Short mmCIF file of C-alpha atoms in Angstrom, two decimals:
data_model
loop_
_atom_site.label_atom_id
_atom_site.label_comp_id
_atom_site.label_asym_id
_atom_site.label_seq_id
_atom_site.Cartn_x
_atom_site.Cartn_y
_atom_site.Cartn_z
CA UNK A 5 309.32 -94.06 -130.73
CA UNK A 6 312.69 -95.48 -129.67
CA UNK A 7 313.67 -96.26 -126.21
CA UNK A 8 316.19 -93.25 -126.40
CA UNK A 9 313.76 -90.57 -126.73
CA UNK A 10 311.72 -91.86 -124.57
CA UNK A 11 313.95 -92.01 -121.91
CA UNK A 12 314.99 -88.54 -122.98
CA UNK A 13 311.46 -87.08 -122.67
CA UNK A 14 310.37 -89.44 -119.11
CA UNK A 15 313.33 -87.82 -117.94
CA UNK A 16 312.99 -84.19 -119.11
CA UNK A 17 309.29 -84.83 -117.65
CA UNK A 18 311.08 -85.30 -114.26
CA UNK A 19 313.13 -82.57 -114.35
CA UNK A 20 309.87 -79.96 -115.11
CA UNK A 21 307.88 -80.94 -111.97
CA UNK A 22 311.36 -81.09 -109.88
CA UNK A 23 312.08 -77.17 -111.10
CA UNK A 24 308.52 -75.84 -111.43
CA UNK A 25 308.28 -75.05 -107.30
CA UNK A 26 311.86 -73.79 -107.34
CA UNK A 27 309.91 -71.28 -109.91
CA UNK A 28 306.92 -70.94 -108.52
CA UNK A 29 308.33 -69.58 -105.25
CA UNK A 30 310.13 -67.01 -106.63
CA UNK A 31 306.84 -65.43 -108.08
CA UNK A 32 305.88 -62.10 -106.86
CA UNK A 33 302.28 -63.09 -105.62
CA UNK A 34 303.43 -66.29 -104.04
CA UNK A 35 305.90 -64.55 -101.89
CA UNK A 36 303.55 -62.14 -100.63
CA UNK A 37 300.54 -64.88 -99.87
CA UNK A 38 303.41 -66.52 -97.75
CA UNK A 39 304.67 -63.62 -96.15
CA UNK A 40 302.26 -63.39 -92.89
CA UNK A 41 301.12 -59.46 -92.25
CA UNK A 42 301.99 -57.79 -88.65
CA UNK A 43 299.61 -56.53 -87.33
CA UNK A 44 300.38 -52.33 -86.39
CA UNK A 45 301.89 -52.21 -82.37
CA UNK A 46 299.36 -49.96 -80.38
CA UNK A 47 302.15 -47.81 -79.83
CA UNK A 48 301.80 -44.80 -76.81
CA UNK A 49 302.66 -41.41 -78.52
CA UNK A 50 304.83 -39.48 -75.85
CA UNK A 51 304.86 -35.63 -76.24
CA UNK A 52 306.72 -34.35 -73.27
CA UNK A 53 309.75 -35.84 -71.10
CA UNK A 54 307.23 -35.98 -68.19
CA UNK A 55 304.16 -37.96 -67.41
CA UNK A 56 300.80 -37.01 -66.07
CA UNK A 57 302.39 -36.87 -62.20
CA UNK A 58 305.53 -35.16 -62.84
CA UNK A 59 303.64 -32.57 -65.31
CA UNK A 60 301.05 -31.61 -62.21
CA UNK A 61 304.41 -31.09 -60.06
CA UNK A 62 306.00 -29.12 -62.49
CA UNK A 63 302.57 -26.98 -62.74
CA UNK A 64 302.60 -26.69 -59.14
CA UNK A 65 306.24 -25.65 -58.48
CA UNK A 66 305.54 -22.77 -61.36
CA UNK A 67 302.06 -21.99 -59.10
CA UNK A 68 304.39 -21.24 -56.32
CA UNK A 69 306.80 -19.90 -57.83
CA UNK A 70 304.78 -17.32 -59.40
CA UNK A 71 303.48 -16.41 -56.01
CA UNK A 72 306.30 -16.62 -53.93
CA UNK A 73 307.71 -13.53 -56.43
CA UNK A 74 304.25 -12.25 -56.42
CA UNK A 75 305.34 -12.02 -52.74
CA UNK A 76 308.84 -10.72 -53.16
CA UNK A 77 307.65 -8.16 -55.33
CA UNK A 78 305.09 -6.72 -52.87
CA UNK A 79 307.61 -6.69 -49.74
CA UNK A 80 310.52 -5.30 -51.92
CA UNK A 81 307.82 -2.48 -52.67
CA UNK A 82 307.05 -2.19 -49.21
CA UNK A 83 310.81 -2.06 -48.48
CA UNK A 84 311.40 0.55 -50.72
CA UNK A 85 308.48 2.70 -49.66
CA UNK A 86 309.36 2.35 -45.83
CA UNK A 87 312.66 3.74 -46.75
CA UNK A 88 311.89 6.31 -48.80
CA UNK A 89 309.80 7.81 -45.69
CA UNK A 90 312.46 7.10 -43.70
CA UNK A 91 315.38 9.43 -45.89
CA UNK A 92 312.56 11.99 -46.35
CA UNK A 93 311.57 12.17 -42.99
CA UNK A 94 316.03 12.14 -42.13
CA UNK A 95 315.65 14.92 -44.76
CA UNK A 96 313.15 16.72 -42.63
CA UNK A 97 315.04 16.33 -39.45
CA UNK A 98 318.39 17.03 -41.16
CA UNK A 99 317.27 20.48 -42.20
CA UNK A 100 314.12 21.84 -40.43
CA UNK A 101 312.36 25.20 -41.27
CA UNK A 102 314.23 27.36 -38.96
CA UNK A 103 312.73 31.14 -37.52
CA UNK A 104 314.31 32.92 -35.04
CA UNK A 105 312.13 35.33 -33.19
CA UNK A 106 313.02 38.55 -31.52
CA UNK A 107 311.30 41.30 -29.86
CA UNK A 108 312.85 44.47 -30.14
CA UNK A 109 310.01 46.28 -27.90
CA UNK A 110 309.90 43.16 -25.36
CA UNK A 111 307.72 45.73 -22.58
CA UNK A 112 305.24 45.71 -24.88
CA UNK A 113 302.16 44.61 -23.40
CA UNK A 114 298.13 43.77 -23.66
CA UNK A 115 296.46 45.68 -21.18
CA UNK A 116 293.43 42.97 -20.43
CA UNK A 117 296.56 40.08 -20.04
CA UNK A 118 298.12 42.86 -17.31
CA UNK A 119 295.23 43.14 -15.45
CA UNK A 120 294.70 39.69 -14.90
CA UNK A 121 298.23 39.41 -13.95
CA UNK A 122 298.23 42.61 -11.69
CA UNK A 123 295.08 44.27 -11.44
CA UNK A 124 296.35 47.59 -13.16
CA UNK A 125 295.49 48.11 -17.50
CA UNK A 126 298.88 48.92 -18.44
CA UNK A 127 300.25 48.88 -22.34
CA UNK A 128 303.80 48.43 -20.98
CA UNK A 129 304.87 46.19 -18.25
CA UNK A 130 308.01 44.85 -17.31
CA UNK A 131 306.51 40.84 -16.02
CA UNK A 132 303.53 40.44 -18.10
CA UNK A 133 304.34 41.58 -21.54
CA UNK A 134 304.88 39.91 -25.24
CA UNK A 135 308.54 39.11 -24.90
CA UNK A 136 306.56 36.27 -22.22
CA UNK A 137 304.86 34.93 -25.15
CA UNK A 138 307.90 33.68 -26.78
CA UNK A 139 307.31 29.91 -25.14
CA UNK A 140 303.57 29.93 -26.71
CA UNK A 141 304.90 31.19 -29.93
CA UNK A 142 307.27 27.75 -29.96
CA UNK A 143 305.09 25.54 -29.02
CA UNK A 144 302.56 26.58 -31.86
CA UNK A 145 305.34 26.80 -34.34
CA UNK A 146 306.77 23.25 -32.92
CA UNK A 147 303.33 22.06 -33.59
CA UNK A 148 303.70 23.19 -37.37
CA UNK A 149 307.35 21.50 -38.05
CA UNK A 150 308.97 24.51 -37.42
CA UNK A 151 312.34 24.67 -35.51
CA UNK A 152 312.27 28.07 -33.14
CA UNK A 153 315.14 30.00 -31.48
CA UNK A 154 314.50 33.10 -29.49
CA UNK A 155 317.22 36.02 -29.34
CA UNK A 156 317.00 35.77 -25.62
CA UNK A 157 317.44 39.76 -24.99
CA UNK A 158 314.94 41.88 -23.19
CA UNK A 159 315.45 44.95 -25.24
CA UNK A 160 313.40 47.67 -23.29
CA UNK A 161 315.28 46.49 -19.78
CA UNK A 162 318.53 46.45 -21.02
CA UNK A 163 317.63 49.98 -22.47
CA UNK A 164 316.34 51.31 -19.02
CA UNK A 165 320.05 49.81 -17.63
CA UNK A 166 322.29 52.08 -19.72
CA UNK A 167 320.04 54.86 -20.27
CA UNK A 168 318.92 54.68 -23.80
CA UNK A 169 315.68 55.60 -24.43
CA UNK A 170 312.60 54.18 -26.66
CA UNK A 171 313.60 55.21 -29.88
CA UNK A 172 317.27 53.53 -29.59
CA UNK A 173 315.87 49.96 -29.72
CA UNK A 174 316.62 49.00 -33.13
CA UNK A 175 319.99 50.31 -32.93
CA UNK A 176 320.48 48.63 -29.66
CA UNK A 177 319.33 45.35 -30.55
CA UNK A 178 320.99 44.91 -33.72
CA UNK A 179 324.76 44.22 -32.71
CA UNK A 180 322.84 41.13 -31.01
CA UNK A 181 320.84 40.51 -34.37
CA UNK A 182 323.57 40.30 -36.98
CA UNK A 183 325.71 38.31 -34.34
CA UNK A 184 323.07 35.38 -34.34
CA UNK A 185 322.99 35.42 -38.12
CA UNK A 186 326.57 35.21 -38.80
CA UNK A 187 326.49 32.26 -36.52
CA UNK A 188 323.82 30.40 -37.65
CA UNK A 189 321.11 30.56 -40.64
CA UNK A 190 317.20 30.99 -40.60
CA UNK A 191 314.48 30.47 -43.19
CA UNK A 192 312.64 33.55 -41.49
CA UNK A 193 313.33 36.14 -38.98
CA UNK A 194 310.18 37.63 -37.28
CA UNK A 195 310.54 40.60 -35.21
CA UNK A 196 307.61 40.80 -32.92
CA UNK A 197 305.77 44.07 -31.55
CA UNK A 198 302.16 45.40 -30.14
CA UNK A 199 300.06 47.47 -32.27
CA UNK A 200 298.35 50.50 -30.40
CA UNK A 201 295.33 50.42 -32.49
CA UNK A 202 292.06 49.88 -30.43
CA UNK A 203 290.09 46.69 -30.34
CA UNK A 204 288.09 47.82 -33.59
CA UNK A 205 291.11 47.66 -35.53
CA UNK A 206 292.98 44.61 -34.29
CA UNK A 207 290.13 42.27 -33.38
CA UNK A 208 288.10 39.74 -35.93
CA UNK A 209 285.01 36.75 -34.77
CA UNK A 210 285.29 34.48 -37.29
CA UNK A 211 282.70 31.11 -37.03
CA UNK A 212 281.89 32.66 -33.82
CA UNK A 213 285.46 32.69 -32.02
CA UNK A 214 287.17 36.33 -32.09
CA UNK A 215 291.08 36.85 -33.03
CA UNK A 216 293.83 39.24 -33.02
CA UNK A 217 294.23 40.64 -36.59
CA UNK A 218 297.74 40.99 -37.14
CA UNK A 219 299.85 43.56 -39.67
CA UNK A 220 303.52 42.83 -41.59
CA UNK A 221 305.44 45.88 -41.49
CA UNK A 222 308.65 46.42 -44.19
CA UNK A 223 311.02 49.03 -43.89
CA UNK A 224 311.05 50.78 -47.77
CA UNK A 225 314.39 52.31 -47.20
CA UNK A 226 317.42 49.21 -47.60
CA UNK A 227 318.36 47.11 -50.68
CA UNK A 228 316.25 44.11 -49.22
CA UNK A 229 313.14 45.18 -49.54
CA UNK A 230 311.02 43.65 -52.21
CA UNK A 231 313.07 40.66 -50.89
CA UNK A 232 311.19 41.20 -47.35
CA UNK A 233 308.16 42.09 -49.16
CA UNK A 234 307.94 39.02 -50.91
CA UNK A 235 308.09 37.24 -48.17
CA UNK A 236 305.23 38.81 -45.89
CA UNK A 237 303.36 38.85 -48.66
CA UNK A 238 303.20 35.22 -48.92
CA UNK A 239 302.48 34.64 -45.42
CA UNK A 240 299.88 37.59 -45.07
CA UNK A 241 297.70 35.46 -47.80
CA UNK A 242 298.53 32.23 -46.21
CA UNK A 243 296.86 33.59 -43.25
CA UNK A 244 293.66 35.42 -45.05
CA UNK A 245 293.35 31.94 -46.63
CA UNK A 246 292.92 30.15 -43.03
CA UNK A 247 291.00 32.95 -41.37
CA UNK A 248 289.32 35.52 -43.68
CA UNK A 249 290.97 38.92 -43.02
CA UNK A 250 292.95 37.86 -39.85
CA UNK A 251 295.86 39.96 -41.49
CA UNK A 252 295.38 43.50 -42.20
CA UNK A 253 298.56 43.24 -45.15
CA UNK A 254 301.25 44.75 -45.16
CA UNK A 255 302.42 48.10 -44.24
CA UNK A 256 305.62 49.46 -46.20
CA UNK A 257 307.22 52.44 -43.90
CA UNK A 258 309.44 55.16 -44.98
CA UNK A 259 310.49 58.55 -44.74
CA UNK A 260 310.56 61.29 -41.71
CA UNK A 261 310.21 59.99 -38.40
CA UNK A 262 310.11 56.52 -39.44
CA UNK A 263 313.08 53.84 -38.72
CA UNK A 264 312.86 52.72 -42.84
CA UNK A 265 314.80 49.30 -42.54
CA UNK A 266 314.10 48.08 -38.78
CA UNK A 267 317.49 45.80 -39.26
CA UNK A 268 315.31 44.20 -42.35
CA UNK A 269 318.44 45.28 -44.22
CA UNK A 270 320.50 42.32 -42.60
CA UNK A 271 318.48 39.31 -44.11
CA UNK A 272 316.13 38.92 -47.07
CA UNK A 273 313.92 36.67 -44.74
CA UNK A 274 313.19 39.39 -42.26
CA UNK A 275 309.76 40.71 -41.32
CA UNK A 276 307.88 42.37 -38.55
CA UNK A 277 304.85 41.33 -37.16
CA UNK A 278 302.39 43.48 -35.04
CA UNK A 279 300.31 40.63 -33.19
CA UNK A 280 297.12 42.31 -32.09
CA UNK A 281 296.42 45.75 -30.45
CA UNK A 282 296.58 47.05 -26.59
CA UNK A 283 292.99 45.63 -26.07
CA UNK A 284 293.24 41.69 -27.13
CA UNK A 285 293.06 38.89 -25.17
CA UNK A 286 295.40 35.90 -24.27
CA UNK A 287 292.68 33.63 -25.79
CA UNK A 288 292.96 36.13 -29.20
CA UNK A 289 296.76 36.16 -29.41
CA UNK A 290 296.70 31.99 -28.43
CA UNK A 291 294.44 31.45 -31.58
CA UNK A 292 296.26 34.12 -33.86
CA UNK A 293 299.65 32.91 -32.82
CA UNK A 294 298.32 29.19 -34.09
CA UNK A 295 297.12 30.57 -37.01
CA UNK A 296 300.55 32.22 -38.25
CA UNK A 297 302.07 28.78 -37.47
CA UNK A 298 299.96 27.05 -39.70
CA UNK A 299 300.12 29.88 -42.38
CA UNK A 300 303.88 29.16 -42.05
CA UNK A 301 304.16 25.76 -42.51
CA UNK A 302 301.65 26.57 -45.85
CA UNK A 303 303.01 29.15 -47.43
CA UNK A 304 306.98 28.30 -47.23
CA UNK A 305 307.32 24.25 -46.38
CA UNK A 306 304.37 22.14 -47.42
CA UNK A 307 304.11 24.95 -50.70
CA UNK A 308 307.94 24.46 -51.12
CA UNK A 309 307.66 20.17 -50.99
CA UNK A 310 304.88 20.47 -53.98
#
């Protein structure tokens, strides 16, 4: 071998081990064996914006929120309620049930009640009579949520004073009558008399305490009368249905030697009432004059409400 080529190969020797770790680093499993491996960061997973503390506030303020509407809702309720009695019971006082009462025989009287008064039985009297009864009649009907006004005319005096005699009364009292009710409005008119049936007919014991049985009388003879009729109907079984029998029904009058309308003919709410006979009681009429009250309030306001 000549010097030349050996040169050439000593230094083509020296330029293979001065290359080969250029190479070798450029190997795939090199780099990775000199690459050192991270290890995973223990990383905290967050799922809300808020941590444990703020999350139990949060739960809390939704706690009391819940009951502080839980709250609102109840007195709003409450509210509501409380003024809903309050417009019904405005209601109430705004418009009343109204009766007017009248007696068109006002001497009409109960001869036990006279002689405790005077000592004489009388079925007439001019002191002690049922015109007087007209304050017990409105306090009972008070006592039932019923408004009272009295046509304050003694009939049978002011008869006596011009010289008219028994029969007149209904035509005497009923300039005064249709005077009220273009003036003001009732729910019911109740013309009040005695019968003069005995104590067999106008007396009933019911759970051991007696009463005075009471009759509705309708004029037949005037374009109101099934109007009128209607109407003491209703309270006629109003009253059977508090005390068994305590009315006697009603009575429907007409023809000869009968008025026909007794000034029923003026209002559709009009009836007459005989309360008891010549022989009851005050402590009959008292309990009878409660029970029409109560058979009032029943059969036209708490029946018209439901």
């Amino acid at each position: 071998m000549t010097l030349l080529k050996k040169l050439q190969w000593s230094f083509g020797l020296l330029l293979f081990f001065f290359v080969l770790p250029v190479i070798a680093g450029q190997l795939p499993f090199n780099k990775q064996a000199s690459t050192p491996i991270k290890e995973p960061e223990d990383k905290q997973v967050v799922y809300a914006a808020t941590n444990l503390a703020e999350q139990s506030a949060l739960e809390q303020t939704k706690e009391e929120t819940k009951e502080a509407t839980k709250e609102a809702t109840k007195e709003a309720t409450k509210e509501a309620t409380k003024e809903a009695t309050k417009d019904q019971t405005q209601a109430q006082t705004k418009n009343p049930f109204k009766v007017l009462l009248l007696f068109t025989h006002s001497q009409e009287s109960y001869q036990p009640i006279v002689k405790a008064a005077s000592g004489k039985a009388a079925v007439y009297d001019e002191k002690t009579n049922i015109y007087q009864l007209k304050d017990t009649i409105s306090k009972h009907f008070s006592t039932n949520g019923i408004q009272t006004d009295v046509l304050d005319v003694d009939v049978m005096k002011e008869l006596k004073l011009k010289g008219k005699t028994f029969p007149y009364s209904y035509n005497f009292v009923r300039p005064y009558l249709a005077k009220r009710l273009e003036e003001q409005s009732y729910d019911l008119v109740i013309d009040l008399h005695r019968d003069s049936a005995k104590r067999d007919a106008t007396t009933l014991t019911y759970n051991n305490e007696s009463y005075a049985r009471i009759a509705i009388v309708i004029g037949a003879e005037h374009k109101n009368y099934r109007w009128n009729t209607a109407y003491a109907e209703s309270l006629s079984a109003a009253m059977n249905g508090i005390v068994p029998k305590i009315s006697r029904g009603v009575i429907s009058k007409s023809g000869d030697n009968v008025d026909g309308r007794y000034n029923q003919d003026l209002t559709k709410e009009m009836i007459l009432i005989e309360l008891g006979g010549i022989d009851n009681t005050e402590v009959e009429l008292n309990r009878t004059i409660a029970v029409i009250g109560k058979a009032i309030s029943k059969s036209f306001i708490t029946g018209k409400q439901e």
